[in-house]
mmCIF file with all atom_site columns, C-alpha atoms and ligand atoms in Angstrom:
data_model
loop_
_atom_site.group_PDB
_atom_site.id
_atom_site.type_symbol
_atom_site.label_atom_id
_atom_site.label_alt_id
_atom_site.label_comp_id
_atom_site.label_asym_id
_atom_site.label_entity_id
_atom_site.label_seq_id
_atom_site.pdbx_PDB_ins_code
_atom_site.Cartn_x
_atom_site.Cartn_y
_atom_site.Cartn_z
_atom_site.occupancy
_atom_site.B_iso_or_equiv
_atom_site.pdbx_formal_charge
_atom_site.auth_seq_id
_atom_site.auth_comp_id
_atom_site.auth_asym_id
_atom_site.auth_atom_id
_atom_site.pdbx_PDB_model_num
ATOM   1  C  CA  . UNK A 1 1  ? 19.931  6.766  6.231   1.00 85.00 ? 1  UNK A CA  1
ATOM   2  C  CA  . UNK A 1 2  ? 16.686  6.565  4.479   1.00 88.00 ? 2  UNK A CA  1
ATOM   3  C  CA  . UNK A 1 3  ? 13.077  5.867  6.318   1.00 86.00 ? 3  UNK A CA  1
ATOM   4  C  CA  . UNK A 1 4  ? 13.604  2.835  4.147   1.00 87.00 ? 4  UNK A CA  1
ATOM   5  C  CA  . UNK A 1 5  ? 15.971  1.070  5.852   1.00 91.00 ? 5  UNK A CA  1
ATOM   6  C  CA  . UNK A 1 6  ? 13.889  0.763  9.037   1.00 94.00 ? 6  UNK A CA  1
ATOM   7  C  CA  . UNK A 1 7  ? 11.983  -1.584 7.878   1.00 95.00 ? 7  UNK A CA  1
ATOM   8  C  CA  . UNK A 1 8  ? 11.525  -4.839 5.844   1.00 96.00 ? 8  UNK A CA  1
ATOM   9  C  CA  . UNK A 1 9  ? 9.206   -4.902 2.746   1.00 96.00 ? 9  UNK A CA  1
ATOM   10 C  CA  . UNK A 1 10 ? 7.138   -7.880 1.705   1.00 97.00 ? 10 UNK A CA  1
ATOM   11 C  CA  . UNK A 1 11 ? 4.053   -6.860 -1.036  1.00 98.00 ? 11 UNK A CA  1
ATOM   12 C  CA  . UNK A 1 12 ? 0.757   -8.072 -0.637  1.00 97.00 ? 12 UNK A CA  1
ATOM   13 C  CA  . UNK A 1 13 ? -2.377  -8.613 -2.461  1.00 97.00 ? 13 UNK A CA  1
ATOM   14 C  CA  . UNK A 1 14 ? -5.784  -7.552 -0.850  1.00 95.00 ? 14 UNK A CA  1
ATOM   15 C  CA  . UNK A 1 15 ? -9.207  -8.758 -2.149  1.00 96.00 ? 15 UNK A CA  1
ATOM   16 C  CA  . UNK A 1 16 ? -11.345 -5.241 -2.149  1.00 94.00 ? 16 UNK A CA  1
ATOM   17 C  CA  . UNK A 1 17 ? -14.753 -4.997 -3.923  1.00 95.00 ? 17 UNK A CA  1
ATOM   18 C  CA  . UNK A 1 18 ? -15.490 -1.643 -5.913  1.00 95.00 ? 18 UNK A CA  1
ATOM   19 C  CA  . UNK A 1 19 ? -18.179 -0.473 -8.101  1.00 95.00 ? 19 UNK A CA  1
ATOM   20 C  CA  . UNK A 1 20 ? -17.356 0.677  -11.096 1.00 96.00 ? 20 UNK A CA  1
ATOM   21 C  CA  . UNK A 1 21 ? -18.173 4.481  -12.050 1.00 95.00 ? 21 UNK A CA  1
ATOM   22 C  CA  . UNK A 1 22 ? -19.354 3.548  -15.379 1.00 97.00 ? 22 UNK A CA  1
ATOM   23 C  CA  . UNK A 1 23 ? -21.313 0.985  -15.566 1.00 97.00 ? 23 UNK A CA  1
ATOM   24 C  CA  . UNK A 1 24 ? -22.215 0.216  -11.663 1.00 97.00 ? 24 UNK A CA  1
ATOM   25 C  CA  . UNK A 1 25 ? -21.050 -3.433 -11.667 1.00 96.00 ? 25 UNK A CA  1
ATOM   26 C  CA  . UNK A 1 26 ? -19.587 -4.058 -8.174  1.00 96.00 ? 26 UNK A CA  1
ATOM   27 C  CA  . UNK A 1 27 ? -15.805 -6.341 -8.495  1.00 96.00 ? 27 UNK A CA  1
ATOM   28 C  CA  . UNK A 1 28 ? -13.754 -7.725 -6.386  1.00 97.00 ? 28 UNK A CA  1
ATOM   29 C  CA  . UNK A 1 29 ? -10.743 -6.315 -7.028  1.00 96.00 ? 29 UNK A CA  1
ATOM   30 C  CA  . UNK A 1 30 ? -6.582  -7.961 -5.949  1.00 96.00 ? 30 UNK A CA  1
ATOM   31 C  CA  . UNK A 1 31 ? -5.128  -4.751 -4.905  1.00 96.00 ? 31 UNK A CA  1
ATOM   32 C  CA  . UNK A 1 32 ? -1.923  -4.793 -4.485  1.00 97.00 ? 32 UNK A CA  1
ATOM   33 C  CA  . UNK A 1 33 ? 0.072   -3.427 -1.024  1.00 97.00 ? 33 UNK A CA  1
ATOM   34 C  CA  . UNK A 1 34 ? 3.592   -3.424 0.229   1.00 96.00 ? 34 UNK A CA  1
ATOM   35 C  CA  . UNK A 1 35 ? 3.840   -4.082 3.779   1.00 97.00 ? 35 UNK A CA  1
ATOM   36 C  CA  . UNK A 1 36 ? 6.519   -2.137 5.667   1.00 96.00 ? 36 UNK A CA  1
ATOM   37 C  CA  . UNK A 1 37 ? 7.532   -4.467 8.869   1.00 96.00 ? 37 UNK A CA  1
ATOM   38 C  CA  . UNK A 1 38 ? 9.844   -2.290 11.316  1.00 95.00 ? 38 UNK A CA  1
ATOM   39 C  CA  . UNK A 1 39 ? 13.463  -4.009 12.097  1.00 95.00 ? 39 UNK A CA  1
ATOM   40 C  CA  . UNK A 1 40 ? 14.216  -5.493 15.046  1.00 93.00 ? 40 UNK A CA  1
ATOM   41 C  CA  . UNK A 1 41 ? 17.490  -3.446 15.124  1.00 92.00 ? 41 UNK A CA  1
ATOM   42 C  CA  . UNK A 1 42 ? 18.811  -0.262 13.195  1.00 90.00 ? 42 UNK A CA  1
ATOM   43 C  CA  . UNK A 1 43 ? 21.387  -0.933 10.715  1.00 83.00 ? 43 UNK A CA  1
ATOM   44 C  CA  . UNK A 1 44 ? 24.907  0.153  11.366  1.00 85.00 ? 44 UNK A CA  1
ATOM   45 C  CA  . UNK A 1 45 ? 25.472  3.479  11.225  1.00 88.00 ? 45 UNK A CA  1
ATOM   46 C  CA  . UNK A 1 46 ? 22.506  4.771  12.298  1.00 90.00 ? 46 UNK A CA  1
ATOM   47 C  CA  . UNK A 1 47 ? 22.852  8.273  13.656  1.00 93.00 ? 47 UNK A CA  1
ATOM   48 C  CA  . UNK A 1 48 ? 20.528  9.887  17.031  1.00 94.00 ? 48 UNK A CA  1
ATOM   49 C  CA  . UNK A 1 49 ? 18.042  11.171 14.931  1.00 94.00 ? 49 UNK A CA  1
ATOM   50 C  CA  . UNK A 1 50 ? 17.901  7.955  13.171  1.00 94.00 ? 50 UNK A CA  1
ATOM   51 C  CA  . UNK A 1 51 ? 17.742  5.927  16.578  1.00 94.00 ? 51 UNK A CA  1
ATOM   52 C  CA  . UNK A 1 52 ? 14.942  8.840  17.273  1.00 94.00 ? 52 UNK A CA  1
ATOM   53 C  CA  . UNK A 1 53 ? 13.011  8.344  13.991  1.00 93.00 ? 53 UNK A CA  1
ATOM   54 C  CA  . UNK A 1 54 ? 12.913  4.102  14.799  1.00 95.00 ? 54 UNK A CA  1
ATOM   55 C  CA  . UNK A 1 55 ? 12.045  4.529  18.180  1.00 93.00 ? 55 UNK A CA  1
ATOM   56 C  CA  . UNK A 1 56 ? 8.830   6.253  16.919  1.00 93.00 ? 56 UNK A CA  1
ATOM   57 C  CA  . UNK A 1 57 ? 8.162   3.665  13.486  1.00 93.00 ? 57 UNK A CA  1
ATOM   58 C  CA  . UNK A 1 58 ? 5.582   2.100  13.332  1.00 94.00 ? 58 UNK A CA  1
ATOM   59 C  CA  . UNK A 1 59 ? 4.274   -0.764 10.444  1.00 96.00 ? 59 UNK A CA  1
ATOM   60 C  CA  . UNK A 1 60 ? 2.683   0.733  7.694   1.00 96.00 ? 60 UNK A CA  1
ATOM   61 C  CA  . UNK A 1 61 ? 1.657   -0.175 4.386   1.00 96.00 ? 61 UNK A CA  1
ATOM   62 C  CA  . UNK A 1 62 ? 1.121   1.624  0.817   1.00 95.00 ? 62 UNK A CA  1
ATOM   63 C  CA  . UNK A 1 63 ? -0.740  1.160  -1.481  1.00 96.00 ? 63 UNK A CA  1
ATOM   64 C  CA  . UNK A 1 64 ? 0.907   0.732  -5.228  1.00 96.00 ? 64 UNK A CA  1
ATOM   65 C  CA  . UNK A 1 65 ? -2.169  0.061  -7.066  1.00 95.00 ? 65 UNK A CA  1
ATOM   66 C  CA  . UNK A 1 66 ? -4.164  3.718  -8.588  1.00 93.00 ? 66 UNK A CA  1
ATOM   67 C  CA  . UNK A 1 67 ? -5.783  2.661  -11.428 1.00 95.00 ? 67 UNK A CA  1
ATOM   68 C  CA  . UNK A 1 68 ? -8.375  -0.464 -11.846 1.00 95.00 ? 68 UNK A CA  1
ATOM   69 C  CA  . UNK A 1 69 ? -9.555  -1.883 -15.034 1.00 96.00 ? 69 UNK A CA  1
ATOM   70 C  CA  . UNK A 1 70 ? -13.559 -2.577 -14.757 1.00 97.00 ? 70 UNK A CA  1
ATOM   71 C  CA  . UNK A 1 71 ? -13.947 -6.537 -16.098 1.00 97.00 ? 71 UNK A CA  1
ATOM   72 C  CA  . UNK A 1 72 ? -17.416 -6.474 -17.547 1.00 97.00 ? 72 UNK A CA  1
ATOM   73 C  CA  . UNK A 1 73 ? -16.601 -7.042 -21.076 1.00 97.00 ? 73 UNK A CA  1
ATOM   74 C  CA  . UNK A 1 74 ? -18.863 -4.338 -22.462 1.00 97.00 ? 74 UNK A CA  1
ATOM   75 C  CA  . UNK A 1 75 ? -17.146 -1.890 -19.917 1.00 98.00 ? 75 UNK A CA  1
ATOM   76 C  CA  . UNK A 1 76 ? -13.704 -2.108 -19.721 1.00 97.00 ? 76 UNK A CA  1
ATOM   77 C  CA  . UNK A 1 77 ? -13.890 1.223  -18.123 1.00 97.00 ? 77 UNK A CA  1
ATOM   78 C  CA  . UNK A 1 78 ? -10.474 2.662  -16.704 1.00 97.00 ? 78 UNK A CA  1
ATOM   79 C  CA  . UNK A 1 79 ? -11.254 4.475  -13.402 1.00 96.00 ? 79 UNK A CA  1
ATOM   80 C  CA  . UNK A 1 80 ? -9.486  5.399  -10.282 1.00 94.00 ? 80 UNK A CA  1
ATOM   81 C  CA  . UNK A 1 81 ? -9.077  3.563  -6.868  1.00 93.00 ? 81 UNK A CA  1
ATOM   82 C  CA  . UNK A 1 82 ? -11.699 5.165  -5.022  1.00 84.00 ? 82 UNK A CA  1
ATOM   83 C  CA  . UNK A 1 83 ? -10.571 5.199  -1.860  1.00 78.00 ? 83 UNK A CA  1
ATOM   84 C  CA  . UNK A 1 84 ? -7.667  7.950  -1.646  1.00 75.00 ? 84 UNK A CA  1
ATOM   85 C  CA  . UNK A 1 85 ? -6.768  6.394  1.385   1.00 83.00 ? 85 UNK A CA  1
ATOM   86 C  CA  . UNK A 1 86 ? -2.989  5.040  0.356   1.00 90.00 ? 86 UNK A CA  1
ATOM   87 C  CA  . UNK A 1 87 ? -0.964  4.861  3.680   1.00 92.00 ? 87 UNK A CA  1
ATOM   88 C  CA  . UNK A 1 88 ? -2.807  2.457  6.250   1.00 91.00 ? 88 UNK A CA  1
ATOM   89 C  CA  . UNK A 1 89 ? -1.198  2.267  10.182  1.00 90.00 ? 89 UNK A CA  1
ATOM   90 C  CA  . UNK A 1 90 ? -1.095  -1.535 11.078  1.00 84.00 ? 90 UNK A CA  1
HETATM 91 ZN ZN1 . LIG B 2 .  ? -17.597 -0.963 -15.788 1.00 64.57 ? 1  LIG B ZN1 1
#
């Protein structure tokens, strides 16, 4: 059974501002998530170390978004998310 199937996946979009590398013009940014919700119940034919693996999930979500595009017109700079932080414990 894949990690997966424990939970339920819904995606999300988070307002997060960011300065831009190049030209130091702070945006707000829609970044966008996916939200992993746990199950209320393991799918059939779940083995123990499944049941053991849920018992311990917890919600979680990752980030899909990497790359931003800076939106000052004389910019348009391509640059990296910042924050490396992609897996965030809810
Ligand atoms: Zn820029």
């Amino acid at each position: 059974m894949d990690e997966r199937d424990y939970y339920t996946e819904r995606q999300e979009t988070k307002t997060t501002t960011y300065v831009c590398p190049k030209c130091r013009q702070s945006y707000e940014f829609g970044i966008k998530w996916l939200r992993r919700t746990r199950k209320k119940e393991l799918p059939r034919g779940a083995s123990e170390l499944d049941r053991a693996k849920f018992a311990k999930a917890r919600d979680y979500m990752v980030r899909i978004d990497d790359m931003l595009y800076c939106p000052n017109p004389r910019c348009r700079s391509r640059f990296e998310i910042p924050n490396s932080q992609t897996v965030v414990f809810v």
